[in-house]
Amino acid sequence: MSDTLTSTMIKNKLPGHFFNSENIGFCRVPGRVNLIGEHTDYNGFSVLPVTIKKEVQCAFSRRDDNEIHLFNEDPRFQPLSFLNQPEILPSPTGSWDNYIKAGVIALNKKFKVRTFPGFNLFIKSTLPIATGLSSSSALVITASLAYLKILGKELGRDISRLELAELMAEGEHFVGTKGGGMDQTVILNGEEGHACKIDFFPIRTALIPLFEDYVFIVCDSTIRAQKTGACLHRYNAGPRMCFLACALLEKHLRNEFDNDLHIKRLGDLWSGDLCLTFNEILDFTEQAIPKEYLSLKEIAYLLDITPQDVRKLWLGEIEEPEKGFPLRARIQHVITEHKRVELSRDALLANDAYTFGRLMNESHSSCADNYEISIPELDILTQIARKYGAIGSRLTGAGFGGCTVSLVPRAKVDYFMENVEKQYYQKYLGLPSAQGMFIAETCPSASYIN
Ligand code: NG1
């Protein structure tokens, strides 16, 4: 992709009266596909995503007042504006200005901004939304890159890419989701031709070259997973249940080790003072958390507090499911998924695509059975993918809809695509042709363009 071409393309679309050519800036921010490591990031465990050549592109220019005006080439997102000021309130959940506000608020706080400058922002995107390819974080990062320039700050000098990723991961909670830092980190630190292994708290990244003879193919199930819409509570139930399970583990481990022990997230067991192995964590989980679905009352009893306190401290808006909370299964997914990420990294380094594929398949089963984030369409799509040439296939991203990612030998790409089109899109969904099926070509991390 040529930078010049991109900025020209953006320029051609600009609402002219808002942009004068003197102080205009441009940036591009890619989406990502997560190869393996789902719902591990907010638990402090690893992930293995790649950047993809589908991106948000933007133009920005400073204004003389403190108004922020937003334009989007996509007519589904109407022009919006808000005031940059000490307290910026959220718009209704799902409104697209919230993603921009998230970036602006986080930077205002970080740099103790007192002048609150205004700017115009024009967005153009090739990244599909609500498909698990991180369009939301791409938008937050876009806002942050634009606003950094408006503030006269330099990426790399005033704030590192890792710091910005960490800041924006926290900042994105403003939109209502309690996600981790995978998306922001790979978007800002990924590299063409590489997977980006990320560890958290503190954030660390390692780039690993991808297979040469195999490609990753993304297939859109066409079922939309609106994380700040209908799926918000389902998504947030993941982190909330994991943090609740940590409280049970903490109580158990205090008896075993130390009364002052504090476990904020599961990853603390591995990277913190205790330094437990996967098997030790699994053993302690079995001792501390019954395998059955647990009612709110049972959890309160185990923690020796009232159900009201359990709700207040961990569950927030999450309703008690009829069957109860499957805490053991959730933890089992997270811990085994972390192990799969570690083994996948080894498999990539050893150029062992078959092991990588097997781990992807296991990940899908665990996402479906233990984390319950799959849906029939994603299960069918992965089965069809495996039948027609993929050596591994799994859902990618938060789940409840969105895309799958499949590992396919280069030699079988046409065979795979033709058959997935026929069997899934045409036969199963009744569509005339495939939608949102593409080879996940990687690209450089987010950058400014001329
Ligand atoms: P997507 O797929 O973009 O909805 C979400 C979270 C990630 C991670 C994955 C599940 C955000 C911004 N992203 O990603 O941090 O938890 O789900 O692995 O919340």
CSV table of N, CA, C and O in Angstrom, one decimal, residues 357-399:
chain,number,residue,atom,x,y,z
A,357,GLY,N,-2.1,-25.8,14.2
A,357,GLY,CA,-3.5,-26.0,13.7
A,357,GLY,C,-4.2,-26.8,14.8
A,357,GLY,O,-5.4,-26.4,15.1
A,358,ARG,N,-3.6,-27.8,15.4
A,358,ARG,CA,-4.3,-28.6,16.4
A,358,ARG,C,-4.6,-27.7,17.6
A,358,ARG,O,-5.7,-27.8,18.2
A,359,LEU,N,-3.7,-26.8,18.0
A,359,LEU,CA,-4.0,-25.9,19.1
A,359,LEU,C,-5.1,-24.9,18.8
A,359,LEU,O,-5.9,-24.6,19.7
A,360,MET,N,-5.2,-24.5,17.5
A,360,MET,CA,-6.3,-23.7,17.1
A,360,MET,C,-7.7,-24.4,17.3
A,360,MET,O,-8.6,-23.9,17.8
A,361,ASN,N,-7.7,-25.7,16.9
A,361,ASN,CA,-8.9,-26.5,17.0
A,361,ASN,C,-9.3,-26.6,18.5
A,361,ASN,O,-10.4,-26.5,18.9
A,362,GLU,N,-8.3,-26.9,19.3
A,362,GLU,CA,-8.5,-27.1,20.8
A,362,GLU,C,-9.0,-25.8,21.4
A,362,GLU,O,-9.9,-25.8,22.2
A,363,SER,N,-8.5,-24.7,20.9
A,363,SER,CA,-8.9,-23.4,21.4
A,363,SER,C,-10.4,-23.2,21.1
A,363,SER,O,-11.2,-22.7,21.9
A,364,HIS,N,-10.8,-23.5,19.9
A,364,HIS,CA,-12.2,-23.3,19.5
A,364,HIS,C,-13.1,-24.1,20.4
A,364,HIS,O,-14.1,-23.6,20.9
A,365,SER,N,-12.7,-25.4,20.7
A,365,SER,CA,-13.6,-26.2,21.5
A,365,SER,C,-13.7,-25.6,22.9
A,365,SER,O,-14.7,-25.6,23.5
A,366,SER,N,-12.5,-25.1,23.4
A,366,SER,CA,-12.6,-24.6,24.8
A,366,SER,C,-13.4,-23.3,24.8
A,366,SER,O,-14.1,-23.0,25.8
A,367,CYS,N,-13.3,-22.5,23.8
A,367,CYS,CA,-14.1,-21.2,23.7
A,367,CYS,C,-15.6,-21.6,23.7
A,367,CYS,O,-16.4,-20.9,24.3
A,368,ALA,N,-15.9,-22.7,23.0
A,368,ALA,CA,-17.3,-23.1,22.8
A,368,ALA,C,-17.8,-23.7,24.1
A,368,ALA,O,-18.8,-23.3,24.7
A,369,ASP,N,-17.0,-24.7,24.7
A,369,ASP,CA,-17.6,-25.5,25.8
A,369,ASP,C,-17.3,-24.8,27.1
A,369,ASP,O,-18.2,-24.8,28.0
A,370,ASN,N,-16.2,-24.2,27.3
A,370,ASN,CA,-15.8,-23.7,28.7
A,370,ASN,C,-16.1,-22.2,28.8
A,370,ASN,O,-16.4,-21.7,29.9
A,371,TYR,N,-16.0,-21.4,27.7
A,371,TYR,CA,-16.2,-20.0,27.8
A,371,TYR,C,-17.6,-19.6,27.2
A,371,TYR,O,-18.1,-18.5,27.4
A,372,GLU,N,-18.2,-20.5,26.5
A,372,GLU,CA,-19.5,-20.4,25.9
A,372,GLU,C,-19.7,-19.1,25.1
A,372,GLU,O,-20.6,-18.3,25.3
A,373,ILE,N,-18.7,-18.8,24.2
A,373,ILE,CA,-18.8,-17.6,23.4
A,373,ILE,C,-19.0,-18.0,21.9
A,373,ILE,O,-19.0,-17.1,21.0
A,374,SER,N,-19.1,-19.3,21.6
A,374,SER,CA,-19.4,-19.7,20.2
A,374,SER,C,-20.9,-19.6,20.0
A,374,SER,O,-21.7,-19.5,20.9
A,375,ILE,N,-21.2,-19.7,18.7
A,375,ILE,CA,-22.6,-19.8,18.3
A,375,ILE,C,-22.7,-20.9,17.2
A,375,ILE,O,-21.6,-21.2,16.6
A,376,PRO,N,-23.9,-21.4,16.8
A,376,PRO,CA,-23.9,-22.5,15.8
A,376,PRO,C,-23.2,-22.2,14.5
A,376,PRO,O,-22.5,-23.0,14.0
A,377,GLU,N,-23.3,-20.9,14.1
A,377,GLU,CA,-22.7,-20.5,12.8
A,377,GLU,C,-21.2,-20.6,12.9
A,377,GLU,O,-20.5,-21.0,11.9
A,378,LEU,N,-20.6,-20.2,14.0
A,378,LEU,CA,-19.1,-20.3,14.1
A,378,LEU,C,-18.7,-21.8,14.2
A,378,LEU,O,-17.6,-22.1,13.7
A,379,ASP,N,-19.5,-22.6,14.9
A,379,ASP,CA,-19.1,-24.0,15.0
A,379,ASP,C,-19.2,-24.7,13.6
A,379,ASP,O,-18.3,-25.4,13.2
A,380,ILE,N,-20.2,-24.4,12.8
A,380,ILE,CA,-20.4,-25.0,11.5
A,380,ILE,C,-19.3,-24.5,10.6
A,380,ILE,O,-18.7,-25.2,9.8
A,381,LEU,N,-19.0,-23.2,10.7
A,381,LEU,CA,-18.0,-22.6,9.8
A,381,LEU,C,-16.6,-23.2,10.0
A,381,LEU,O,-15.9,-23.5,9.1
A,382,THR,N,-16.3,-23.4,11.3
A,382,THR,CA,-15.0,-24.1,11.6
A,382,THR,C,-14.9,-25.5,11.1
A,382,THR,O,-13.9,-26.0,10.6
A,383,GLN,N,-16.1,-26.2,11.3
A,383,GLN,CA,-16.1,-27.6,10.8
A,383,GLN,C,-15.9,-27.7,9.3
A,383,GLN,O,-15.2,-28.5,8.8
A,384,ILE,N,-16.6,-26.8,8.6
A,384,ILE,CA,-16.5,-26.8,7.1
A,384,ILE,C,-15.1,-26.5,6.7
A,384,ILE,O,-14.5,-27.1,5.8
A,385,ALA,N,-14.5,-25.5,7.4
A,385,ALA,CA,-13.1,-25.1,7.1
A,385,ALA,C,-12.2,-26.3,7.3
A,385,ALA,O,-11.3,-26.5,6.4
A,386,ARG,N,-12.3,-27.0,8.3
A,386,ARG,CA,-11.4,-28.2,8.6
A,386,ARG,C,-11.7,-29.3,7.5
A,386,ARG,O,-10.7,-29.9,7.1
A,387,LYS,N,-12.9,-29.4,7.1
A,387,LYS,CA,-13.2,-30.4,6.1
A,387,LYS,C,-12.6,-30.1,4.7
A,387,LYS,O,-12.2,-31.0,4.0
A,388,TYR,N,-12.4,-28.8,4.5
A,388,TYR,CA,-12.0,-28.4,3.1
A,388,TYR,C,-10.6,-27.7,3.2
A,388,TYR,O,-10.4,-26.7,2.6
A,389,GLY,N,-9.7,-28.3,3.9
A,389,GLY,CA,-8.3,-27.9,3.7
A,389,GLY,C,-7.6,-27.2,4.9
A,389,GLY,O,-6.4,-27.2,4.9
A,390,ALA,N,-8.4,-26.7,5.8
A,390,ALA,CA,-7.8,-26.0,7.0
A,390,ALA,C,-7.2,-27.0,7.9
A,390,ALA,O,-7.8,-28.1,8.2
A,391,ILE,N,-6.0,-26.8,8.4
A,391,ILE,CA,-5.4,-27.7,9.4
A,391,ILE,C,-5.7,-27.2,10.8
A,391,ILE,O,-5.3,-27.8,11.8
A,392,GLY,N,-6.4,-26.1,10.9
A,392,GLY,CA,-6.8,-25.5,12.2
A,392,GLY,C,-7.8,-24.4,11.9
A,392,GLY,O,-7.7,-23.7,10.9
A,393,SER,N,-8.8,-24.4,12.8
A,393,SER,CA,-9.8,-23.3,12.5
A,393,SER,C,-10.5,-23.0,13.9
A,393,SER,O,-10.8,-23.9,14.7
A,394,ARG,N,-10.7,-21.7,14.1
A,394,ARG,CA,-11.3,-21.3,15.4
A,394,ARG,C,-12.0,-20.0,15.2
A,394,ARG,O,-11.8,-19.2,14.3
A,395,LEU,N,-12.9,-19.7,16.2
A,395,LEU,CA,-13.5,-18.3,16.2
A,395,LEU,C,-12.4,-17.4,16.6
A,395,LEU,O,-11.4,-17.8,17.2
A,396,THR,N,-12.5,-16.1,16.2
A,396,THR,CA,-11.5,-15.1,16.6
A,396,THR,C,-12.2,-13.9,17.2
A,396,THR,O,-13.3,-13.5,16.8
A,397,GLY,N,-11.5,-13.3,18.2
A,397,GLY,CA,-12.1,-12.2,18.9
A,397,GLY,C,-13.1,-12.5,20.0
A,397,GLY,O,-13.0,-13.7,20.5
A,398,ALA,N,-13.9,-11.6,20.4
A,398,ALA,CA,-14.7,-11.8,21.6
A,398,ALA,C,-15.7,-12.9,21.4
A,398,ALA,O,-16.2,-13.5,22.4
A,399,GLY,N,-16.2,-13.3,20.2
A,399,GLY,CA,-17.2,-14.3,20.0
A,399,GLY,C,-18.6,-13.8,19.9
A,399,GLY,O,-18.8,-12.6,19.6
